[in-house]
PDB file of C-alpha atoms and ligand atoms in Angstrom:
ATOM      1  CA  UNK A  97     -20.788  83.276  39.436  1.00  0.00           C
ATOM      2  CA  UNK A  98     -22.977  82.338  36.091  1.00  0.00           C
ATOM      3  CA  UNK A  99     -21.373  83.411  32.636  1.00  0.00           C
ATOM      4  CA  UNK A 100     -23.844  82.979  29.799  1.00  0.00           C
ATOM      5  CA  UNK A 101     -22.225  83.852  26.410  1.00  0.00           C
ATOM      6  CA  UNK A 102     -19.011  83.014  23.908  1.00  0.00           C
ATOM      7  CA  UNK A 103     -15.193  82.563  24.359  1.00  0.00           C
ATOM      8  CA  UNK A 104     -14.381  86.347  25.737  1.00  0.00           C
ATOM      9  CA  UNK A 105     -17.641  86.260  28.212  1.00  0.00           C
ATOM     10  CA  UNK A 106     -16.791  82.961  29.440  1.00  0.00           C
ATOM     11  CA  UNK A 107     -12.776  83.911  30.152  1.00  0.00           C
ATOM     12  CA  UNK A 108     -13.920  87.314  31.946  1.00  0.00           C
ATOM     13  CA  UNK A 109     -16.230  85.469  34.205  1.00  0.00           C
ATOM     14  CA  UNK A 110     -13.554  82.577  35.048  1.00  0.00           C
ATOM     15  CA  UNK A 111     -10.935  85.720  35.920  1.00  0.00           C
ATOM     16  CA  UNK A 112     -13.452  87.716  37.984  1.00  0.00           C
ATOM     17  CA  UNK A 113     -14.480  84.433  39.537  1.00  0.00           C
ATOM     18  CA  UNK A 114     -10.982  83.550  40.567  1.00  0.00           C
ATOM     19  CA  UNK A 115     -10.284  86.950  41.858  1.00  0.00           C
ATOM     20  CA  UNK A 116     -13.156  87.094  44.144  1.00  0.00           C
ATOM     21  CA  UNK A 117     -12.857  83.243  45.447  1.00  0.00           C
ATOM     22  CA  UNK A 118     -15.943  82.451  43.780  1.00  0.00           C
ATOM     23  CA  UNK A 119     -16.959  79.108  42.210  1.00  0.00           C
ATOM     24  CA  UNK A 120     -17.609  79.356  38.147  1.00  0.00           C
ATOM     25  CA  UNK A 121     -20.699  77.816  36.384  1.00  0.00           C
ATOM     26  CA  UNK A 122     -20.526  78.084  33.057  1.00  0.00           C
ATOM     27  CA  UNK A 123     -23.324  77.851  30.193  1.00  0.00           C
ATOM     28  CA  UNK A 124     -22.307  78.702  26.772  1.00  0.00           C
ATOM     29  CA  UNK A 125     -24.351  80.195  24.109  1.00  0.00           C
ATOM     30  CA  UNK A 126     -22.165  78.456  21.192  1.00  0.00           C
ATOM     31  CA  UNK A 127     -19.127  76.214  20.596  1.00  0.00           C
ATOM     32  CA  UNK A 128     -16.994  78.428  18.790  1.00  0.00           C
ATOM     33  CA  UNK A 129     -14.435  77.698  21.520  1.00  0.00           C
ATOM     34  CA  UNK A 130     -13.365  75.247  24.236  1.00  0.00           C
ATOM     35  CA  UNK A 131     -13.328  78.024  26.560  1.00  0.00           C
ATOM     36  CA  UNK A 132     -15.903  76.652  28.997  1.00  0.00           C
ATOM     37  CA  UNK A 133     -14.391  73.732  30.092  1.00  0.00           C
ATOM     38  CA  UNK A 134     -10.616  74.643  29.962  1.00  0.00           C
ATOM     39  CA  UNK A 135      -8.614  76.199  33.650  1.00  0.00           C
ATOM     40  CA  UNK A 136      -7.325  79.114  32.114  1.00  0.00           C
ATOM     41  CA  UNK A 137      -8.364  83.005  30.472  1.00  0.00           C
ATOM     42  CA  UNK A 138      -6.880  84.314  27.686  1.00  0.00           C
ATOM     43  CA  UNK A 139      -5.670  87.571  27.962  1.00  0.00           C
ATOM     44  CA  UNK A 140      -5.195  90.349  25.702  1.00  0.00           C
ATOM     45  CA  UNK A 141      -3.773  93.535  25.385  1.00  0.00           C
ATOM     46  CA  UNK A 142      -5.698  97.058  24.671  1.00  0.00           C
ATOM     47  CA  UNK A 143      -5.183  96.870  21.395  1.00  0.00           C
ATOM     48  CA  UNK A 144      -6.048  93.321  20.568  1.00  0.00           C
ATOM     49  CA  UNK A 145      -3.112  91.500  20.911  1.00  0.00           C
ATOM     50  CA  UNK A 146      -2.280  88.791  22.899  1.00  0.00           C
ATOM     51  CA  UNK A 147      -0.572  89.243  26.015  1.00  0.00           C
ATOM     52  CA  UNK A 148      -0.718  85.893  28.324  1.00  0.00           C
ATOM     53  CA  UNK A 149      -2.753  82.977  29.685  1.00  0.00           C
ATOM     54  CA  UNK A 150      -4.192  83.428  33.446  1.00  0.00           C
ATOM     55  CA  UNK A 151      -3.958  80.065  34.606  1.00  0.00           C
ATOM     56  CA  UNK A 152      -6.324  78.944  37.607  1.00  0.00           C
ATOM     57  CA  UNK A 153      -5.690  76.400  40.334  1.00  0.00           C
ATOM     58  CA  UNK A 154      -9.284  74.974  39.482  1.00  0.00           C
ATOM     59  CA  UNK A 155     -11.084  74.399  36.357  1.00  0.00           C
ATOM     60  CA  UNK A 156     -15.296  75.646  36.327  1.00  0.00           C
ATOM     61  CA  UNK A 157     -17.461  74.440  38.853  1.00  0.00           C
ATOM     62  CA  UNK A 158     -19.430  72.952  35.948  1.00  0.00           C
ATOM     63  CA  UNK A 159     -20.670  73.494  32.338  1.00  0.00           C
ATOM     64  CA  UNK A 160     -24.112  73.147  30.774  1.00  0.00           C
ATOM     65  CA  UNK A 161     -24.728  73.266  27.369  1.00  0.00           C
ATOM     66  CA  UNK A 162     -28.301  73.507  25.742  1.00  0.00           C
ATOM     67  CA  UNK A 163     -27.196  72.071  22.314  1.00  0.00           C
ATOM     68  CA  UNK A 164     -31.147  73.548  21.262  1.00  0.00           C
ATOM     69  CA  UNK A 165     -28.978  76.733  22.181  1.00  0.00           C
ATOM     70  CA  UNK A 166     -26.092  75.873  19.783  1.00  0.00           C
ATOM     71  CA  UNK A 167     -28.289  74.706  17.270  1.00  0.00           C
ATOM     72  CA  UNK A 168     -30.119  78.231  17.008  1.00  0.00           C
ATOM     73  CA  UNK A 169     -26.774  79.774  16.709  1.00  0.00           C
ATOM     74  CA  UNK A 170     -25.324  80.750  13.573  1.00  0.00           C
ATOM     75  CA  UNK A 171     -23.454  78.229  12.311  1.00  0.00           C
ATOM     76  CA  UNK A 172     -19.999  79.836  11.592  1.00  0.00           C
ATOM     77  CA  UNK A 173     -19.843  79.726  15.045  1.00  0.00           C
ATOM     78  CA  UNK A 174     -19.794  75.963  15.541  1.00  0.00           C
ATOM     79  CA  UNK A 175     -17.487  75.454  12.502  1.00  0.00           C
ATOM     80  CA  UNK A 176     -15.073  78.142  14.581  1.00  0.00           C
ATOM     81  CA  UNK A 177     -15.502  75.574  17.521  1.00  0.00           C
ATOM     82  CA  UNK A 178     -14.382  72.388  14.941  1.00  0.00           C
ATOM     83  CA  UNK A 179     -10.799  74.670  14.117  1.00  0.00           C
ATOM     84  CA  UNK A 180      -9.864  75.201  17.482  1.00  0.00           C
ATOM     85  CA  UNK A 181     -10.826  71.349  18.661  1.00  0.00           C
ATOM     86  CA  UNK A 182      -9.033  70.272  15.190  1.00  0.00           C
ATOM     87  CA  UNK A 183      -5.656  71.424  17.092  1.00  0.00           C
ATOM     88  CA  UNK A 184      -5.888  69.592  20.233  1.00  0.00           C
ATOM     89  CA  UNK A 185      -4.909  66.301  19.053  1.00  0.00           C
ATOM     90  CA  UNK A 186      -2.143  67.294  16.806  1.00  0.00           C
ATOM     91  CA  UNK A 187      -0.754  69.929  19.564  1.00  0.00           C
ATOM     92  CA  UNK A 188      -1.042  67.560  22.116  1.00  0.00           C
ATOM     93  CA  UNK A 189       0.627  65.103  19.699  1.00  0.00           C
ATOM     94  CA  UNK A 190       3.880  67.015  19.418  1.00  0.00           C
ATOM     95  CA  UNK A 191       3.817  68.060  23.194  1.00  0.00           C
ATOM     96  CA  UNK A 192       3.843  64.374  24.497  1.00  0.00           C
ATOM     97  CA  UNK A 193       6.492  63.822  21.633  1.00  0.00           C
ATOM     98  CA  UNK A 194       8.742  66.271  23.320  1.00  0.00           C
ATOM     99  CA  UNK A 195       7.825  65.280  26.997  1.00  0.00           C
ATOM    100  CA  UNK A 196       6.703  68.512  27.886  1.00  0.00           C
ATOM    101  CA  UNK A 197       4.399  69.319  30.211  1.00  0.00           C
ATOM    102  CA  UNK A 198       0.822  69.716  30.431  1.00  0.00           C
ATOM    103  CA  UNK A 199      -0.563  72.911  29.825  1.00  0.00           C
ATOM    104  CA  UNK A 200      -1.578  72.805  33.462  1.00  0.00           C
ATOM    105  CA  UNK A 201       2.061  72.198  34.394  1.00  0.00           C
ATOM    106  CA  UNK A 202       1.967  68.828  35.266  1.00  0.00           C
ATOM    107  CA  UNK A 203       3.046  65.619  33.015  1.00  0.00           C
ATOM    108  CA  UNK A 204       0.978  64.247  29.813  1.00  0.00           C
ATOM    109  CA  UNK A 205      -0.977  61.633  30.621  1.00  0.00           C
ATOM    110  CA  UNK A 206      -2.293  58.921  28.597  1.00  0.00           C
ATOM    111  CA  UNK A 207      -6.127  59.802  29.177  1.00  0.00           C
ATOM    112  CA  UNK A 208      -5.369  63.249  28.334  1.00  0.00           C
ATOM    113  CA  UNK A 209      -4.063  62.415  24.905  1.00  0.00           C
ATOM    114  CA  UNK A 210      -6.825  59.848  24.603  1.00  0.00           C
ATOM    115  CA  UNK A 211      -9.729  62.927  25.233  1.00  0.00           C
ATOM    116  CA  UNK A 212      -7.271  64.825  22.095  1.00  0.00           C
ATOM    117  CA  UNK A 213      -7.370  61.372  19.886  1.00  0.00           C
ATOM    118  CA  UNK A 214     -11.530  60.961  20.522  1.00  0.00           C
ATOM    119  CA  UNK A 215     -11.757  64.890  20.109  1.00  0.00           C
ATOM    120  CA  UNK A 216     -10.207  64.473  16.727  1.00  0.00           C
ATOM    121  CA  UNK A 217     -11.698  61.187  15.489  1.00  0.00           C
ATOM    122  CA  UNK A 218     -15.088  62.674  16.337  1.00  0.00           C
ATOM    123  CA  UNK A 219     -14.757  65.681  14.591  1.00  0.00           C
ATOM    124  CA  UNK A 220     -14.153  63.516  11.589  1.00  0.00           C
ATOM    125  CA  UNK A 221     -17.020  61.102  11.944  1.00  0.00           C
ATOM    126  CA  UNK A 222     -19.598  64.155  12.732  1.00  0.00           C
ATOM    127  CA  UNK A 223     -19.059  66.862  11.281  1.00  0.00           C
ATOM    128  CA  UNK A 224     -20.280  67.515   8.289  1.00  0.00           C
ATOM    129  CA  UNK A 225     -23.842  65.790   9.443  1.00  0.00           C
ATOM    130  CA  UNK A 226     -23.238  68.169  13.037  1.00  0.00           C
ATOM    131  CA  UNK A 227     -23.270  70.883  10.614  1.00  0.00           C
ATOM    132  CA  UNK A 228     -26.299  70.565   8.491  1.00  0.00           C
ATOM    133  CA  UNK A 229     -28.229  70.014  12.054  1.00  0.00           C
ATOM    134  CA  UNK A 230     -26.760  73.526  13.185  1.00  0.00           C
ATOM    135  CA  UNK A 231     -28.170  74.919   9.507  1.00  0.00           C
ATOM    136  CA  UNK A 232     -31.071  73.545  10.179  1.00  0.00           C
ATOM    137  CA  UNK A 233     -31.557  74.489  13.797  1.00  0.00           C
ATOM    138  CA  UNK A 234     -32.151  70.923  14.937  1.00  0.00           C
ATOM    139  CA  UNK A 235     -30.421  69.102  17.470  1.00  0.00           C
ATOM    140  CA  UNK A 236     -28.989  65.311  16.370  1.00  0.00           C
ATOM    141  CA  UNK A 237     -26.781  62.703  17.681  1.00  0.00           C
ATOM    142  CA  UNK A 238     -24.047  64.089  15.369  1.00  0.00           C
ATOM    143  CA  UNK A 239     -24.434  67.659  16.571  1.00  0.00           C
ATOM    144  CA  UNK A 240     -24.281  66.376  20.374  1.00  0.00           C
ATOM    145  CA  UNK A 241     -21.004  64.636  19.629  1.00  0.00           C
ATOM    146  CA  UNK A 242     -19.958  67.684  17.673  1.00  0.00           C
ATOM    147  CA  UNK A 243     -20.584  69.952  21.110  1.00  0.00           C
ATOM    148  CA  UNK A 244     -18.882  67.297  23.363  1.00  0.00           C
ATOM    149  CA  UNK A 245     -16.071  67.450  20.988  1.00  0.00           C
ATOM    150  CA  UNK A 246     -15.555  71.144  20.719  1.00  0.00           C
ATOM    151  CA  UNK A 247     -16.605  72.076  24.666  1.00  0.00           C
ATOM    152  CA  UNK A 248     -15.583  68.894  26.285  1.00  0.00           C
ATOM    153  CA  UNK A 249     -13.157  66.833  24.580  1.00  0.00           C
ATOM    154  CA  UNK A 250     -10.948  70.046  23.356  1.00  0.00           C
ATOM    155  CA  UNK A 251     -10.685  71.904  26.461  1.00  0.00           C
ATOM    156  CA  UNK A 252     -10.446  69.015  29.351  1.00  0.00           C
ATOM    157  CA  UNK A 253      -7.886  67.438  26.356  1.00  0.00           C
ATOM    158  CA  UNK A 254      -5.892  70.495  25.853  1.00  0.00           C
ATOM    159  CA  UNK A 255      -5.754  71.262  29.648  1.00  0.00           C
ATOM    160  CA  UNK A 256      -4.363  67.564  30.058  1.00  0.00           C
ATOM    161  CA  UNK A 257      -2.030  67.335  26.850  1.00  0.00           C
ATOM    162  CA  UNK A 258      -0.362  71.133  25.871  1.00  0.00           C
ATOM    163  CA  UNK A 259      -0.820  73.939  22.944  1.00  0.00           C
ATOM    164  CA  UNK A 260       2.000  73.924  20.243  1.00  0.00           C
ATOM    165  CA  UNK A 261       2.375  75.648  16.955  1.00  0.00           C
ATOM    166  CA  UNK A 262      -1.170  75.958  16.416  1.00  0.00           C
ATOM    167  CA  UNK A 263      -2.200  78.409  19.278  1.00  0.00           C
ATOM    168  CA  UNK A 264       1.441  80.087  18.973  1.00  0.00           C
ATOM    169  CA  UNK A 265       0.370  81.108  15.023  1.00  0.00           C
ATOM    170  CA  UNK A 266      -3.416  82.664  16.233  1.00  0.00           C
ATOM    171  CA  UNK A 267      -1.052  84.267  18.880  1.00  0.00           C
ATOM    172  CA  UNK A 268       1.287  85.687  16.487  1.00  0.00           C
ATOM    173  CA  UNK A 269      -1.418  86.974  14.398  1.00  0.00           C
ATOM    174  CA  UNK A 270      -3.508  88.832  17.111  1.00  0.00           C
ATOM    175  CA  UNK A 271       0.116  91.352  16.993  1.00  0.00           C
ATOM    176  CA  UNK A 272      -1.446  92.212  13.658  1.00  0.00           C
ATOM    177  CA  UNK A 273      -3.970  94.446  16.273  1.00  0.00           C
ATOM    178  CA  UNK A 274      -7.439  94.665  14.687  1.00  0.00           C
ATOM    179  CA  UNK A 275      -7.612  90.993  13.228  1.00  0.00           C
ATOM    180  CA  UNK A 276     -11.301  90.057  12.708  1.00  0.00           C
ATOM    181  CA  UNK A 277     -10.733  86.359  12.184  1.00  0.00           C
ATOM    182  CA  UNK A 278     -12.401  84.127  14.690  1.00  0.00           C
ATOM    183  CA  UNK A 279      -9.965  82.024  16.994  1.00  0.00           C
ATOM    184  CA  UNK A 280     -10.901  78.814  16.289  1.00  0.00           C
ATOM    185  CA  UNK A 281     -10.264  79.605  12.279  1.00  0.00           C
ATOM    186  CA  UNK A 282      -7.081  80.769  12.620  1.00  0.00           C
ATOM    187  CA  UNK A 283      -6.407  77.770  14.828  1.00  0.00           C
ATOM    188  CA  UNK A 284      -7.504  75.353  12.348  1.00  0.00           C
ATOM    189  CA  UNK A 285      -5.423  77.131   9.739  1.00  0.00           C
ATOM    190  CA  UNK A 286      -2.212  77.092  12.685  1.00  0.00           C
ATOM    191  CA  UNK A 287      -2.610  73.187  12.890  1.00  0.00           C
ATOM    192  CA  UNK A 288      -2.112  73.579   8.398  1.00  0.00           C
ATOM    193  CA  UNK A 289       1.115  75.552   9.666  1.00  0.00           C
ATOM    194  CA  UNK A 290       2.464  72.592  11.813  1.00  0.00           C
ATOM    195  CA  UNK A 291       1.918  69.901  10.052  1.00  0.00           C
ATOM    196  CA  UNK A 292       4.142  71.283   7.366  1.00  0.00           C
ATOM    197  CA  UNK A 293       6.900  72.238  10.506  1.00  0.00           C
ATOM    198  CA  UNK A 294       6.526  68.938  11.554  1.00  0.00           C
ATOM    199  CA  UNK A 295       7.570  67.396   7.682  1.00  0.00           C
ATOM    200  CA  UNK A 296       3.947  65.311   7.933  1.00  0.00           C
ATOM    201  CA  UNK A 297       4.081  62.878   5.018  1.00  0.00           C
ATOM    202  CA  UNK A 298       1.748  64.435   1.712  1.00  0.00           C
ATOM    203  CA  UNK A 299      -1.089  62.194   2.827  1.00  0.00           C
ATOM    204  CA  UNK A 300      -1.359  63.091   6.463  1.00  0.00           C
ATOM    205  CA  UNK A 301      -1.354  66.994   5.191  1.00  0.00           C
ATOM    206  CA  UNK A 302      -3.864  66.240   2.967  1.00  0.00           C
ATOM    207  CA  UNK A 303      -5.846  64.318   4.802  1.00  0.00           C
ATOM    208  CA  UNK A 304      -6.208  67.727   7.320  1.00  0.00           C
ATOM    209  CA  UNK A 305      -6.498  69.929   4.461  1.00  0.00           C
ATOM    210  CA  UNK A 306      -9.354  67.935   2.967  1.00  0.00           C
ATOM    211  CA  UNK A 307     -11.221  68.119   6.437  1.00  0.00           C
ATOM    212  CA  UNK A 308     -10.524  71.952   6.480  1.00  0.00           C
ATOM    213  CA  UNK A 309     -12.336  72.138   3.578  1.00  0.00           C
ATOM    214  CA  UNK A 310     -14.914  70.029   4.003  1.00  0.00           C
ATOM    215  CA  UNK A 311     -16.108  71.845   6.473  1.00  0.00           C
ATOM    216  CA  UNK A 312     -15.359  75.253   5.642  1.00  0.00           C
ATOM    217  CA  UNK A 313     -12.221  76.331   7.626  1.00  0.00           C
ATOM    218  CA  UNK A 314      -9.963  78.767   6.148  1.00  0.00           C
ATOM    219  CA  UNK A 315      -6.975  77.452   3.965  1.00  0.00           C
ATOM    220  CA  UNK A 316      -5.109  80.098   3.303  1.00  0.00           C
ATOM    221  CA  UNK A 317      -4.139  83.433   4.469  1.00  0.00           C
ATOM    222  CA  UNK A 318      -6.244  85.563   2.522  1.00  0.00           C
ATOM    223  CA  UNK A 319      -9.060  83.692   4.115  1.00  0.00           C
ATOM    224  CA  UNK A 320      -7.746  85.270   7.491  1.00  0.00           C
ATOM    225  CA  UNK A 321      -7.756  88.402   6.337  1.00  0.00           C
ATOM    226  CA  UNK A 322      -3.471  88.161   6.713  1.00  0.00           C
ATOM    227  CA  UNK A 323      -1.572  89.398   2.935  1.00  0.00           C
ATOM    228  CA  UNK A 324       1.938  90.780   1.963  1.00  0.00           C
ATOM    229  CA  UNK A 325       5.248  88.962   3.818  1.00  0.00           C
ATOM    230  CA  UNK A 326       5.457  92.274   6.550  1.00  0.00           C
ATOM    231  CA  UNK A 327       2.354  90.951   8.602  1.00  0.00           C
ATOM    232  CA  UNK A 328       4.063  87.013   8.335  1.00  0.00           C
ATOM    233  CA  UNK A 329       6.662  87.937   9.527  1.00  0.00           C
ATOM    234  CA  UNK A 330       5.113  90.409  11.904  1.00  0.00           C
ATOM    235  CA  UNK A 331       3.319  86.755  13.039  1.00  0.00           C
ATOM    236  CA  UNK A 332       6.251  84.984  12.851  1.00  0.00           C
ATOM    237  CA  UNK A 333       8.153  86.357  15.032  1.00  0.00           C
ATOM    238  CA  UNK A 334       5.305  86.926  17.841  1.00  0.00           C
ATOM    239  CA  UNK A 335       4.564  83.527  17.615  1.00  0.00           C
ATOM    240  CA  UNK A 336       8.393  82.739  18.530  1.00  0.00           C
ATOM    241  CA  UNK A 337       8.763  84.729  21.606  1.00  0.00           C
ATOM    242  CA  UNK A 338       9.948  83.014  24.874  1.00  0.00           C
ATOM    243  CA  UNK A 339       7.124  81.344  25.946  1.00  0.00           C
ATOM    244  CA  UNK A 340       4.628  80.578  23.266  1.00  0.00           C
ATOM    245  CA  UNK A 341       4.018  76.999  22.991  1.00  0.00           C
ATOM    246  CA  UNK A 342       5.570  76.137  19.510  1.00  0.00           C
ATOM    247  CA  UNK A 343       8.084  75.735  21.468  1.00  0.00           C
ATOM    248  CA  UNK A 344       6.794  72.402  22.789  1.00  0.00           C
ATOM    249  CA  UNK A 345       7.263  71.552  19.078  1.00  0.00           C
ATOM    250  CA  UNK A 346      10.653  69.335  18.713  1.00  0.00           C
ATOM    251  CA  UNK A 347      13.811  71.362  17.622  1.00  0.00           C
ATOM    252  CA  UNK A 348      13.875  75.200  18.104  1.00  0.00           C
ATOM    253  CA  UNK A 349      11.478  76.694  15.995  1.00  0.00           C
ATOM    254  CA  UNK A 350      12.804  80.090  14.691  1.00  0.00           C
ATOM    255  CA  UNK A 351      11.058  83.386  13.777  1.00  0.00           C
ATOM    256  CA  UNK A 352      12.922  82.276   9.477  1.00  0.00           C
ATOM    257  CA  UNK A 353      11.516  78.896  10.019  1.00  0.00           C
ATOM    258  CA  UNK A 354       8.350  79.464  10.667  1.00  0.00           C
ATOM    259  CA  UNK A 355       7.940  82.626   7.921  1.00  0.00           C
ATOM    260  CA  UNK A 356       8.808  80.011   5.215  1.00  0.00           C
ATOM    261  CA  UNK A 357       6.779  77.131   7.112  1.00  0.00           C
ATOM    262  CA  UNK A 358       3.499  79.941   7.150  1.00  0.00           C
ATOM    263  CA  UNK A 359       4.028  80.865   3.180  1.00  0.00           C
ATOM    264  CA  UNK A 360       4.678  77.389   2.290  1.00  0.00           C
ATOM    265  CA  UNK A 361       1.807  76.559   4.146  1.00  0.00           C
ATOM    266  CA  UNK A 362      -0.489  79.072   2.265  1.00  0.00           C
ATOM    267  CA  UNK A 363       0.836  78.077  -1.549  1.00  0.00           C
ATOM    268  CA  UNK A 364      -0.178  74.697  -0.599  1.00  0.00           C
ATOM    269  CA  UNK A 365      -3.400  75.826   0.058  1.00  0.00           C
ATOM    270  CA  UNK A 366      -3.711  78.163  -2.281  1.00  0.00           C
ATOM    271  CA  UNK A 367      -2.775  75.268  -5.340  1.00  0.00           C
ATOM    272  CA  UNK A 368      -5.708  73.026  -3.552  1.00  0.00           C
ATOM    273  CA  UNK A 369      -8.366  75.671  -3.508  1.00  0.00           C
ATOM    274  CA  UNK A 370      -7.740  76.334  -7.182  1.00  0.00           C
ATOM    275  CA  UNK A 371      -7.965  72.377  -8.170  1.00  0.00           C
TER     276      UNK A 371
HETATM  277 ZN1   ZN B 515      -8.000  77.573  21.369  1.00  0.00          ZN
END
C-alpha cells in the first residue's frame, strides 16, 4: 500500500495497511506532521475529537520525501510541521525524567532522546532560512534539514522517547469538536503550556517563546481559535483523562492545574505579543 498526501491520509493508509497485512510506503506531500515515519494512527471520533492512538507492531515499510514537493507546498504547512517537531524534545525530556516508557511501550533509550535533542537543535539552526526556501519554492540545505527534522527526527524520536503535556493539550482541545487549528500549531503552543507546568526558569520559556515567534507559531489562544475559560476548561479536563500522556509529566497533573497552567500560559503570551 502507497499513501500520497498529509497527516490524516498518511494515518488512514498505515490503519488499512495493518488491517489487511500489508506493508506501508509512505510519500508525503508536506511536513506539517511527523506522521510518516511514526508506528501509530491517530484516531478520532465523528465529531472531531480525539478518541485514541492505534498503535502498530511495525513502523512504514519506508518513506520518501520529494522536498521539490514540500517546497511547492504552502508554507503554513511546513511551519505546522516545526510545532509538532518543537514538542518532541521537550516531551521526550519529561518522559525520560519520569522513567516512563516509550511511546512504543518499551524503555527510553539514549539514541531516542538524542534523535529529540538533534530534532530540536535543528529546528533552531534552520528554520527561519528552511522557511524563506519553502516561500520561495526552492529546495536548500536548510529546508532538507528542516524536512529530516519534522518527518524523520520527530516521528522515529517521539516513537523512541514518549508524548507528554504537549500532545495531551492538542488532545484536549480537539473535545472543543470543530477546531480548525492545525495539529502541529496547537502542539507548538502545548509545549508553551508545559514549560510553564514544568516551572522552566524565565529564560528557558523565553527562549521557546522567542522561537514560536520567530517563526510564526501561535502564542496564544486566540491564535487557536480557543476564548472564554468554558472551552479551557472543557480542554483541561480532556487533556487529564486516564491515559493521555501529561501524565508522563512528573507529579499528577490535575484538570485545576492545568486550567491555571493554560491561562497563565496565554497572559504570558499575550504581554509578549504586545511588546
Ligand atoms: Zn504530533
Amino acid at each position: 500500500m502507497v499513501a500520497i498526501g498529509g497527516g490524516s491520509a498518511v494515518d488512514t493508509a498505515k490503519a488499512t495497511a495493518h488491517y489487511s497485512g500489508r506493508k506501508v510506503v509512505i510519500i508525503p506531500t508536506v511536513a506539517a506532521t511527523d506522521a510518516p515515519c511514526t508506528g501509530l494512527s491517530v484516531i478520532y471520533n465523528d465529531d472531531g475529537s480525539f478518541d485514541k492512538y492505534l498503535f502498530y507492531p511495525e513502523n512504514p515499510a519506508a518513506v520518501m520525501v520529494d522536498t521539490q514537493v514540500i517546497a511547492n507546498a504552502p508554507v503554513r504547512f511546513l511551519v505546522a510541521g516545526m510545532g509538532d517537531a518543537l514538542g518532541t524534545y521537550f516531551e521526550g525530556r519529561a518522559s525520560i525524567r519520569t522513567e516512563s516508557p516509550s511511546l512504543e511501550g518499551t524503555g527510553i533509550t539514549r539514541a531516542g532522546m538524542a534523535l529529540a535533542e538533534l530534532c530540536y537543535e535543528t529546528l533552531r539552526d534552520y528554520s527561519s532560512q528552511a522557511i524563506a526556501a519553502c516561500e520561495n519554492h526552492v529546495v536548500t540545505p536548510a529546508l532538507e534539514n528542516i524536512v529530516e527534522a519534522c518527518v524523520y527526527l520527530s516521528g522515529v524520536g517521539a516513537d523512541n522517547v514518549n508524548c507528554a503535556a504537549d500532545h495531551s493539550f492538542y488532545n484536549g482541545l480537539t473535545s472543543l469538536g470543530g477546531h480548525s487549528a492545525p495539529h502541529g500549531c496547537c502542539v507548538a503552543f502545548g509545549t508553551l503550556v508545559q514549560l510553564v507546568l514544568e516551572g522552566v526558569s524565565q529564560e528557558e520559556f523565553e527562549d521557546v517563546q522567542s522561537y514560536c515567534l520567530e517563526v510564526g507559531l501561535p502564542t496564544t489562544l486566540a491564535e487557536l481559535g480557543v476564548s472564554g475559560e468554558d472551552d479551557i476548561r472543557k480542554i483541561a479536563e480532556a487533556a487529564c483523562v486516564p491515559g493521555e500522556t501529561i501524565h508522563n509529566l512528573a507529579g499528577d497533573v490535575t484538570p485545576d492545574e492545568l486550567f491555571a497552567v493554560i491561562v497563565a500560559t496565554d497572559a504570558l503570551d499575550r504581554a509578549r505579543a504586545a511588546e
